[in-house]
mmCIF file of N, CA and C in Angstrom:
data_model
loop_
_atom_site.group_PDB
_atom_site.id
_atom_site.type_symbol
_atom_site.label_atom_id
_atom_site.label_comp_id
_atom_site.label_asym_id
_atom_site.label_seq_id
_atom_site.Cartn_x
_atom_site.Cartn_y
_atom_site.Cartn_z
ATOM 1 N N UNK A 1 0.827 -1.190 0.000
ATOM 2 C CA UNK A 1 0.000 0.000 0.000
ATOM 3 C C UNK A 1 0.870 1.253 0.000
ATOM 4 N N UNK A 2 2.070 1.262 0.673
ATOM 5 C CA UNK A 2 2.788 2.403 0.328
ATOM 6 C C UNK A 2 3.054 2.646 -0.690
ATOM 7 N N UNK A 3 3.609 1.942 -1.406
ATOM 8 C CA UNK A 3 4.200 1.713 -2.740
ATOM 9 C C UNK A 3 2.737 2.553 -3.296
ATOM 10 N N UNK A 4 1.651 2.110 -3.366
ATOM 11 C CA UNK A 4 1.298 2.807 -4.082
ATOM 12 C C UNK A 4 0.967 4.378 -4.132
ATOM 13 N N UNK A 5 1.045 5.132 -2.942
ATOM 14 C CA UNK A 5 0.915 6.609 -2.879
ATOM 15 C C UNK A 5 2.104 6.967 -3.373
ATOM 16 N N UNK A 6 3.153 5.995 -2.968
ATOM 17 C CA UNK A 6 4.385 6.596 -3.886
ATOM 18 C C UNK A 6 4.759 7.367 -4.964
ATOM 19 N N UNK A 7 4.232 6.379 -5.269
ATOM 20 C CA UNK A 7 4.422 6.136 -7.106
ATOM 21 C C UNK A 7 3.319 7.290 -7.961
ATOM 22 N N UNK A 8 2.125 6.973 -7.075
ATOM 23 C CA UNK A 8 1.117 8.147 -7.644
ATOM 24 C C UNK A 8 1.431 9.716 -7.303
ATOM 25 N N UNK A 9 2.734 10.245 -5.840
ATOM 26 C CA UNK A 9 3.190 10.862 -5.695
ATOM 27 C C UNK A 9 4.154 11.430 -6.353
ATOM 28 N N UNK A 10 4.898 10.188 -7.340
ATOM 29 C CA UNK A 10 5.722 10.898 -7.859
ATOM 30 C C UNK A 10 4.920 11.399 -9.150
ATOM 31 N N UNK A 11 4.246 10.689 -10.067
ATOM 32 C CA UNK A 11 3.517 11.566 -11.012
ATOM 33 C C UNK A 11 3.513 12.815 -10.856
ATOM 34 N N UNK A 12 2.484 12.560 -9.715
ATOM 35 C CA UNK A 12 1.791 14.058 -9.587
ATOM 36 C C UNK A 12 3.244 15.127 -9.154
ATOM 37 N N UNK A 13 4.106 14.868 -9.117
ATOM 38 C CA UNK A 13 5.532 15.981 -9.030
ATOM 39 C C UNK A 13 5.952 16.058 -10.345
ATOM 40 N N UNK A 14 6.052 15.357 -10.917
ATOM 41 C CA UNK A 14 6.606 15.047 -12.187
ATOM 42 C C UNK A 14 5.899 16.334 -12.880
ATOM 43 N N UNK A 15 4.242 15.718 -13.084
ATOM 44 C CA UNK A 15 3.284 16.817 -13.344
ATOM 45 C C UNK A 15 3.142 18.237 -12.967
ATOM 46 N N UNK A 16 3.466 18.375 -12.147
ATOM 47 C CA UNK A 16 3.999 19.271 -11.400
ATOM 48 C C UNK A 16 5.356 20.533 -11.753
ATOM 49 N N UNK A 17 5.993 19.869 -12.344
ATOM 50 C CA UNK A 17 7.392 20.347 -12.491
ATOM 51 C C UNK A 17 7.754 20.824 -13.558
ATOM 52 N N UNK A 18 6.927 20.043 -14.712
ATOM 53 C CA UNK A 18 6.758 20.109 -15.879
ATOM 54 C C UNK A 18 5.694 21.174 -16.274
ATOM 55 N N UNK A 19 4.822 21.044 -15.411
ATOM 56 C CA UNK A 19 3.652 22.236 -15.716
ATOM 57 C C UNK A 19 4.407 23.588 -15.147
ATOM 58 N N UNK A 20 4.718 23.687 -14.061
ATOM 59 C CA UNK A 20 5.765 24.934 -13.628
ATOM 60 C C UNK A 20 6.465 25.522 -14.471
ATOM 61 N N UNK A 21 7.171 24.369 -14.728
ATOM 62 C CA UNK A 21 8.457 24.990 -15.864
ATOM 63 C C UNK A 21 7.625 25.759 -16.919
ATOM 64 N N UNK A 22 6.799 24.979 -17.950
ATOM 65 C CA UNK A 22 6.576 25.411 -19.076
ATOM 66 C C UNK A 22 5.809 26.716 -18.745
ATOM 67 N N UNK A 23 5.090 26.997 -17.669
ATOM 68 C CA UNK A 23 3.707 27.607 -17.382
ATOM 69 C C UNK A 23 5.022 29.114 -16.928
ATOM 70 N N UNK A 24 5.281 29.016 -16.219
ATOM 71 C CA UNK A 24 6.263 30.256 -15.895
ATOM 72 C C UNK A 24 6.806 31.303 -16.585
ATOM 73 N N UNK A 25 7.226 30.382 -17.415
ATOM 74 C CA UNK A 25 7.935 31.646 -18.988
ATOM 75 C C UNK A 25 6.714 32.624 -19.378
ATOM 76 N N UNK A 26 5.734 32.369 -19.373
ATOM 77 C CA UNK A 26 4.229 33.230 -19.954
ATOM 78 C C UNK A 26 3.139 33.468 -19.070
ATOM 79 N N UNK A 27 3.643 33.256 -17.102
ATOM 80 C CA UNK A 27 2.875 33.629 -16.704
ATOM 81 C C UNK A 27 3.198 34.112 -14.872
ATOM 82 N N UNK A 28 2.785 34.857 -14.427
ATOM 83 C CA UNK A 28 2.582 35.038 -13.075
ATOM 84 C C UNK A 28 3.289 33.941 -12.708
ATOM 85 N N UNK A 29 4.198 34.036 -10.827
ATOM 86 C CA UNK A 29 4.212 32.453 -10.727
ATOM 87 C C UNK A 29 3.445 32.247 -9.619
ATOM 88 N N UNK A 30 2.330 32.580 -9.615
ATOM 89 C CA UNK A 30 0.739 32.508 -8.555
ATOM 90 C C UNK A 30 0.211 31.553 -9.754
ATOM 91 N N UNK A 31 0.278 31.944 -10.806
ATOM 92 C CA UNK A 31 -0.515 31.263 -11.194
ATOM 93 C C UNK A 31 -0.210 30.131 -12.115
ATOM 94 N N UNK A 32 1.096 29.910 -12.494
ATOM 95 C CA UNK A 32 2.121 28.547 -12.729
ATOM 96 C C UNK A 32 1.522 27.886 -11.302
ATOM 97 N N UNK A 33 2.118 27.880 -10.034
ATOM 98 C CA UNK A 33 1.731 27.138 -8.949
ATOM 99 C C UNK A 33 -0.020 26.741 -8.747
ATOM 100 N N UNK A 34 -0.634 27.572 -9.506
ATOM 101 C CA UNK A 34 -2.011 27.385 -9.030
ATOM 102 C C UNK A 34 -2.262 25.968 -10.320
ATOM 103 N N UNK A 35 -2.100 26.317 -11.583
ATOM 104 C CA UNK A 35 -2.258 25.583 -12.740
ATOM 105 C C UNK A 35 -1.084 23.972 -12.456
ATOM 106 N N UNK A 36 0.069 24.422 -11.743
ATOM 107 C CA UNK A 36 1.021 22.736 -11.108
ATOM 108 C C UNK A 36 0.384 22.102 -10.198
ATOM 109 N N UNK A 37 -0.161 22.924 -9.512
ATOM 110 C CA UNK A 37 -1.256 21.787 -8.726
ATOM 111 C C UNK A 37 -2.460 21.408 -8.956
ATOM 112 N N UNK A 38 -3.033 22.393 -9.549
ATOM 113 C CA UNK A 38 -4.051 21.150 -10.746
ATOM 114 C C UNK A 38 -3.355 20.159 -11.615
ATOM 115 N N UNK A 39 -2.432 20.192 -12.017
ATOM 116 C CA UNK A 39 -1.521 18.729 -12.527
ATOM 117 C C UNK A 39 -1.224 18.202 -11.826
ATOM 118 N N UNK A 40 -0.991 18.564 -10.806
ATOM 119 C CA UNK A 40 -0.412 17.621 -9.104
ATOM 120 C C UNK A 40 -1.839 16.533 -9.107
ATOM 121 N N UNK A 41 -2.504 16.935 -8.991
ATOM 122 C CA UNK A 41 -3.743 16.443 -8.633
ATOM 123 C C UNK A 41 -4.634 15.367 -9.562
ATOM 124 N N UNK A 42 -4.775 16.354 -10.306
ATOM 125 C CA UNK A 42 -5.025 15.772 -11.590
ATOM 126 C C UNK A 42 -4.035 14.133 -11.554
ATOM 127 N N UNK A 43 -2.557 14.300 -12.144
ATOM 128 C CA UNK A 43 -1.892 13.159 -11.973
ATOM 129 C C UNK A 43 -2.038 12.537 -11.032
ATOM 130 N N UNK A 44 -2.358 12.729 -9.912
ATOM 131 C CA UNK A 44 -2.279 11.457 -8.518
ATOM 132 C C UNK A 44 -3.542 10.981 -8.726
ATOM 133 N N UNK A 45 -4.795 11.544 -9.105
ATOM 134 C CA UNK A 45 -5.648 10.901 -9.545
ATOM 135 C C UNK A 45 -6.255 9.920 -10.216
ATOM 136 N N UNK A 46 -5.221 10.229 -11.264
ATOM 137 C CA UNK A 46 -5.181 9.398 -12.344
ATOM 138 C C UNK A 46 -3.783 8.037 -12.148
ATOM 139 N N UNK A 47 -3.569 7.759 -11.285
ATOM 140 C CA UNK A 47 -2.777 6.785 -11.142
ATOM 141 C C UNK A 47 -3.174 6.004 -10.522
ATOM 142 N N UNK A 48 -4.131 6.019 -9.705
ATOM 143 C CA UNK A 48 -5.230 5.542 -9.056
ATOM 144 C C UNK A 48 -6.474 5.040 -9.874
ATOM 145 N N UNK A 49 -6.732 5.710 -11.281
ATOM 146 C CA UNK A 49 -7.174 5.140 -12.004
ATOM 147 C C UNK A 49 -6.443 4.105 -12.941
ATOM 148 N N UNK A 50 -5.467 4.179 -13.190
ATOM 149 C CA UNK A 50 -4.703 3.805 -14.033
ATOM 150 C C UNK A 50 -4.544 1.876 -13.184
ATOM 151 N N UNK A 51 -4.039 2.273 -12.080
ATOM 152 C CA UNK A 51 -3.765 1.068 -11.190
ATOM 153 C C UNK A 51 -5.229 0.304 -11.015
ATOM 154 N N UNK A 52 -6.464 0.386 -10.472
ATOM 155 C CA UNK A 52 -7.369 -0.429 -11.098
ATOM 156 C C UNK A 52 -7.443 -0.626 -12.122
ATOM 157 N N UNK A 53 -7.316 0.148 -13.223
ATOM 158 C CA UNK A 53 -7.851 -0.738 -14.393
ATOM 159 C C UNK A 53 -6.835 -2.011 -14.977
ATOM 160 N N UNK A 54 -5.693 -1.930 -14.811
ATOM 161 C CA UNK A 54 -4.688 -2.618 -14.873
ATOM 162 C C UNK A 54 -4.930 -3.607 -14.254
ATOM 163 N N UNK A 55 -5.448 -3.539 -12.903
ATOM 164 C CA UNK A 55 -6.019 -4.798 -12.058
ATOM 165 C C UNK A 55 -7.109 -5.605 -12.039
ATOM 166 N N UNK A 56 -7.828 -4.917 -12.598
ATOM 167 C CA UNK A 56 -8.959 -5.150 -13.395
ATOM 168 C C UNK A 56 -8.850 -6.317 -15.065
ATOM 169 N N UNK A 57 -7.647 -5.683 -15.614
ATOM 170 C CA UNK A 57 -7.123 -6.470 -16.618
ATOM 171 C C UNK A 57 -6.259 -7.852 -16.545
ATOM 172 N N UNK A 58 -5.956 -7.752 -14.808
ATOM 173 C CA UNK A 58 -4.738 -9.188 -14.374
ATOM 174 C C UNK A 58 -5.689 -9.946 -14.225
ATOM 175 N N UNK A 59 -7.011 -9.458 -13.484
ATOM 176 C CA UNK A 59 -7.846 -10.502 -13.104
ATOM 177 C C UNK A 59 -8.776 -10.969 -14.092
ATOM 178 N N UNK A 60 -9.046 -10.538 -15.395
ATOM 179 C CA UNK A 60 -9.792 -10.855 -16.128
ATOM 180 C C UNK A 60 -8.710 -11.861 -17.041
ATOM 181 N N UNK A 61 -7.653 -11.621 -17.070
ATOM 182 C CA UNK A 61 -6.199 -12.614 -18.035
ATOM 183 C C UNK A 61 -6.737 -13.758 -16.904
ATOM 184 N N UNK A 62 -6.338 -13.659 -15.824
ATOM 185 C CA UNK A 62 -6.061 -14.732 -14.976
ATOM 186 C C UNK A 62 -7.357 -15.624 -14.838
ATOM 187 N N UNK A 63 -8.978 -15.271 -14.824
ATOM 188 C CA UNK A 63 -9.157 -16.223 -14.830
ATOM 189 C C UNK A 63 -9.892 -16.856 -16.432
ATOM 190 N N UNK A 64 -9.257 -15.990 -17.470
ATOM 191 C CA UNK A 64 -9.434 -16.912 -18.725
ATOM 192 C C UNK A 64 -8.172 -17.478 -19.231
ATOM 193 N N UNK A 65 -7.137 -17.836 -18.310
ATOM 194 C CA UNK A 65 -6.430 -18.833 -18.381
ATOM 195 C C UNK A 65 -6.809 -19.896 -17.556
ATOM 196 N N UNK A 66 -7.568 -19.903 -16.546
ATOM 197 C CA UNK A 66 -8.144 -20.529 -15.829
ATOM 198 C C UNK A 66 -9.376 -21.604 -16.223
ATOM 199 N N UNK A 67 -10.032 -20.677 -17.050
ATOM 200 C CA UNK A 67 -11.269 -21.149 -17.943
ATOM 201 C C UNK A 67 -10.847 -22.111 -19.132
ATOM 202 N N UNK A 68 -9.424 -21.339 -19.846
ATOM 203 C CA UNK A 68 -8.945 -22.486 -20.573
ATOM 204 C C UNK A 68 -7.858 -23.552 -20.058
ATOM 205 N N UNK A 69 -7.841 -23.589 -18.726
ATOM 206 C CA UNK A 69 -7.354 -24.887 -18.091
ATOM 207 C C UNK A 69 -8.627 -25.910 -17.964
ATOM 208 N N UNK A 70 -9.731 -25.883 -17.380
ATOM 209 C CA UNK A 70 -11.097 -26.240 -17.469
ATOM 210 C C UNK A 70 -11.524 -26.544 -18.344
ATOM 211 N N UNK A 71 -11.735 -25.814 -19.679
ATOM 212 C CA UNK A 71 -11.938 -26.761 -20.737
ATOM 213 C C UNK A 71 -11.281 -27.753 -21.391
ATOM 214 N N UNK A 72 -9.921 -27.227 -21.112
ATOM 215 C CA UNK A 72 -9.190 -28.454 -21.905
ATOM 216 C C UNK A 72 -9.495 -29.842 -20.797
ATOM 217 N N UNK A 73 -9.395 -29.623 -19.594
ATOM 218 C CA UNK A 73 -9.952 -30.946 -18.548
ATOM 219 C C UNK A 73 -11.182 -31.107 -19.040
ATOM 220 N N UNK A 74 -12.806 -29.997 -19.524
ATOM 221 C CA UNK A 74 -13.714 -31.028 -19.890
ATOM 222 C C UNK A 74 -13.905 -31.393 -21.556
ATOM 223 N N UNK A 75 -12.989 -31.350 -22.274
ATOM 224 C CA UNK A 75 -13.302 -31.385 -23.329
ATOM 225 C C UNK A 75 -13.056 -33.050 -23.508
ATOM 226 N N UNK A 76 -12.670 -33.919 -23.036
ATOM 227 C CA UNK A 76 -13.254 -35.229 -23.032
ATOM 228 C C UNK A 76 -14.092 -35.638 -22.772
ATOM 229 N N UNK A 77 -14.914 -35.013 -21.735
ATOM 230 C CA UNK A 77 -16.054 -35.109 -21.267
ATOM 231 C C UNK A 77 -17.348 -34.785 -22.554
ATOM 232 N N UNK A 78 -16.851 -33.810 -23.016
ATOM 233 C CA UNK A 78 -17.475 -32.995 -24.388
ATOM 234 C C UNK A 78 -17.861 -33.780 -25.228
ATOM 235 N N UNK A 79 -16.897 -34.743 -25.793
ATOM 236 C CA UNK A 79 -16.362 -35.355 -26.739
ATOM 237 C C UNK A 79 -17.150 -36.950 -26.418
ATOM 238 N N UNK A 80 -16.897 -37.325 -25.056
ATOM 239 C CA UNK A 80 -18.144 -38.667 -24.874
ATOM 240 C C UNK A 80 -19.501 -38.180 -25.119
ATOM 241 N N UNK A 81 -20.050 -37.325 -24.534
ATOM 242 C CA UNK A 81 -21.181 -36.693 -25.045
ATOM 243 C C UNK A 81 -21.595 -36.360 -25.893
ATOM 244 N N UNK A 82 -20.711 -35.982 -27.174
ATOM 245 C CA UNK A 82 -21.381 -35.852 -28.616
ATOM 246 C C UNK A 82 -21.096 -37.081 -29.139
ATOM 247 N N UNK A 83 -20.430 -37.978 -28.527
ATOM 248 C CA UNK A 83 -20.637 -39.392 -29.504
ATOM 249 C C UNK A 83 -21.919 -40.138 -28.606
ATOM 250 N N UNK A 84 -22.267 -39.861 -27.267
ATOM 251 C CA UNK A 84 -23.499 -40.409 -26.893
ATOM 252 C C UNK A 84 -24.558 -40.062 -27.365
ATOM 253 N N UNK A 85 -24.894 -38.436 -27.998
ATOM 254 C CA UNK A 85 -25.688 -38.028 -28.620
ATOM 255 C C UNK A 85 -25.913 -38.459 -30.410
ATOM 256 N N UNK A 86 -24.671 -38.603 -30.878
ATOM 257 C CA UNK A 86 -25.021 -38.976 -32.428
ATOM 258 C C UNK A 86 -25.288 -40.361 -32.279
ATOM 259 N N UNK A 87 -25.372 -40.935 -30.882
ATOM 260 C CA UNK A 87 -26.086 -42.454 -31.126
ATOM 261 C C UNK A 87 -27.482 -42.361 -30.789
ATOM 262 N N UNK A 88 -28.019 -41.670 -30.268
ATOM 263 C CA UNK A 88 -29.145 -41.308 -29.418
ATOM 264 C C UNK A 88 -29.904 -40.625 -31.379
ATOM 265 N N UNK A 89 -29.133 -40.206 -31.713
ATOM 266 C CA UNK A 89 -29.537 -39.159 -33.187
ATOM 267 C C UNK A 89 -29.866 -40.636 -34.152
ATOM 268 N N UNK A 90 -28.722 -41.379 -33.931
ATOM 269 C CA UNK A 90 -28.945 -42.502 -35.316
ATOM 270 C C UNK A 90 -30.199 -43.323 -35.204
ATOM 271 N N UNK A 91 -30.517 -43.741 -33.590
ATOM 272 C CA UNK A 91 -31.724 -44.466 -33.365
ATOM 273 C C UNK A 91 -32.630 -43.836 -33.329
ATOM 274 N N UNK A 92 -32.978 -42.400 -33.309
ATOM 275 C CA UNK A 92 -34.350 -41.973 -33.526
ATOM 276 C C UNK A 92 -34.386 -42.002 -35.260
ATOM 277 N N UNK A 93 -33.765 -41.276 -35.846
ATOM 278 C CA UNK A 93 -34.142 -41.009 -37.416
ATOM 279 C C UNK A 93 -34.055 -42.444 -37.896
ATOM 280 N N UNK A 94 -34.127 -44.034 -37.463
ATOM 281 C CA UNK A 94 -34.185 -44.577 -38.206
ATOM 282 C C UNK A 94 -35.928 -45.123 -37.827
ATOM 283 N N UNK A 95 -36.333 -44.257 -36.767
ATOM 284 C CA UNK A 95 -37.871 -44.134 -36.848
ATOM 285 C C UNK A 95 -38.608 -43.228 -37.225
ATOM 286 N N UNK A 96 -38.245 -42.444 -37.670
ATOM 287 C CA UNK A 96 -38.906 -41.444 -38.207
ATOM 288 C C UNK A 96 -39.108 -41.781 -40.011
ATOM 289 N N UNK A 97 -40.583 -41.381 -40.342
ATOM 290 C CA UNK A 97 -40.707 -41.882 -41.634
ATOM 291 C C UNK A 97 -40.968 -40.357 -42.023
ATOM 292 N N UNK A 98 -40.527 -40.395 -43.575
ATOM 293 C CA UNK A 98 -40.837 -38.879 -44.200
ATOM 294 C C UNK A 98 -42.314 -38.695 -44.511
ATOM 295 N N UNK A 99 -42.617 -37.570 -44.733
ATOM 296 C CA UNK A 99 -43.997 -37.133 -45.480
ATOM 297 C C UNK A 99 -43.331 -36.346 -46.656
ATOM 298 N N UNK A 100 -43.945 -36.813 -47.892
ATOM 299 C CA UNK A 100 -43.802 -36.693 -49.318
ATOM 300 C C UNK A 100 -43.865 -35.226 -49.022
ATOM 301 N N UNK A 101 -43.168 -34.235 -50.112
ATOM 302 C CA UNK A 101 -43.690 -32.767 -49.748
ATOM 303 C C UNK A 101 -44.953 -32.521 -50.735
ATOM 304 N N UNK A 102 -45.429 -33.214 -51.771
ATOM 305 C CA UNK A 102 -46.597 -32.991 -52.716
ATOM 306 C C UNK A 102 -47.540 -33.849 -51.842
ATOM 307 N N UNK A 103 -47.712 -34.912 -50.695
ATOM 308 C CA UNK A 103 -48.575 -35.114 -50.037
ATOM 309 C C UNK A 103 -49.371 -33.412 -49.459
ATOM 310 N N UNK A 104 -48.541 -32.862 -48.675
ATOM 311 C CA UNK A 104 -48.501 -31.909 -47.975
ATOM 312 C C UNK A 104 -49.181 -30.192 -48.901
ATOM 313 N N UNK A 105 -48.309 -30.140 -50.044
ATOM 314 C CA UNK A 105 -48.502 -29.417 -51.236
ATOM 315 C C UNK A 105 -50.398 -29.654 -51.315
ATOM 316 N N UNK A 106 -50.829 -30.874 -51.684
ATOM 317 C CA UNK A 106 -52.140 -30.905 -52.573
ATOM 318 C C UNK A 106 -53.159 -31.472 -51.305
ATOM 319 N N UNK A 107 -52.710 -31.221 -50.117
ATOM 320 C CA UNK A 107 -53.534 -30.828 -49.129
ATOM 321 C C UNK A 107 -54.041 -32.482 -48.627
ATOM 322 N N UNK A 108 -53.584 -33.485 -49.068
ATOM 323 C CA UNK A 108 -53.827 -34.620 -48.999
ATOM 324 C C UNK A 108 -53.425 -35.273 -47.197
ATOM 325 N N UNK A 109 -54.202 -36.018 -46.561
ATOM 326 C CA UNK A 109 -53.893 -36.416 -45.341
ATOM 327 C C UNK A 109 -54.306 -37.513 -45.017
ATOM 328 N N UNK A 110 -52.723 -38.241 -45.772
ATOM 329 C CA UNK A 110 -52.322 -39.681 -45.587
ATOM 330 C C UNK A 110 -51.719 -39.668 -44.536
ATOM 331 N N UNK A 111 -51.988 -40.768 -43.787
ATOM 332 C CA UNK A 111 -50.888 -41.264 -43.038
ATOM 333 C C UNK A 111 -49.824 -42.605 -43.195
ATOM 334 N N UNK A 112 -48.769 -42.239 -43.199
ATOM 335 C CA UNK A 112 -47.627 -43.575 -43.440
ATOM 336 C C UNK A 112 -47.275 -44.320 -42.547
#
């Protein structure tokens, strides 16, 4: 947890230093300091955003490597199951009888 005010501390100096500098040559330095600490701020803010979303992104990697550890364990499982099903498929359609489509067409109601 330190580490992280740190780090978002130093931005926001960085931001800071850089906004000073440039801001000074063309202005008051009330108001360089007023405009560096809206970058002060601004940057520590945003490092704080920056650091969730990043964490946000480890945990979404991590558990779709996870997900594809899992499938590859059920994809045998997968694989008995669609051969239990195309047997389950072969014994029904060899009961099933067609209806002609010109039965159907000329309104006729045979049964086969």
């Amino acid at each position: 947890m330190v580490l992280n005010w740190k780090v978002n501390t130093m931005m926001g100096l960085t931001a800071f230093l850089l906004t000073y500098l440039f801001s000074f040559t063309n202005n008051t330095w009330q108001t360089s300091v007023f405009r560096a600490s809206i970058g002060f701020v601004i940057f520590f803010l945003l490092g704080y955003i920056l650091r969730v979303v990043l964490y946000q992104m480890s945990l979404k990697k991590s558990s779709s490597q996870i997900e594809n550890q899992n499938t590859g364990e059920a994809s045998y499982l997968n694989q008995d199951l669609e051969k239990l099903g195309e047997a389950v498929i072969e014994e029904e359609s060899s009961s099933f009888q067609q209806i002609p489509l010109t039965a159907l067409h000329n309104g006729e109601n045979k049964e086969i």
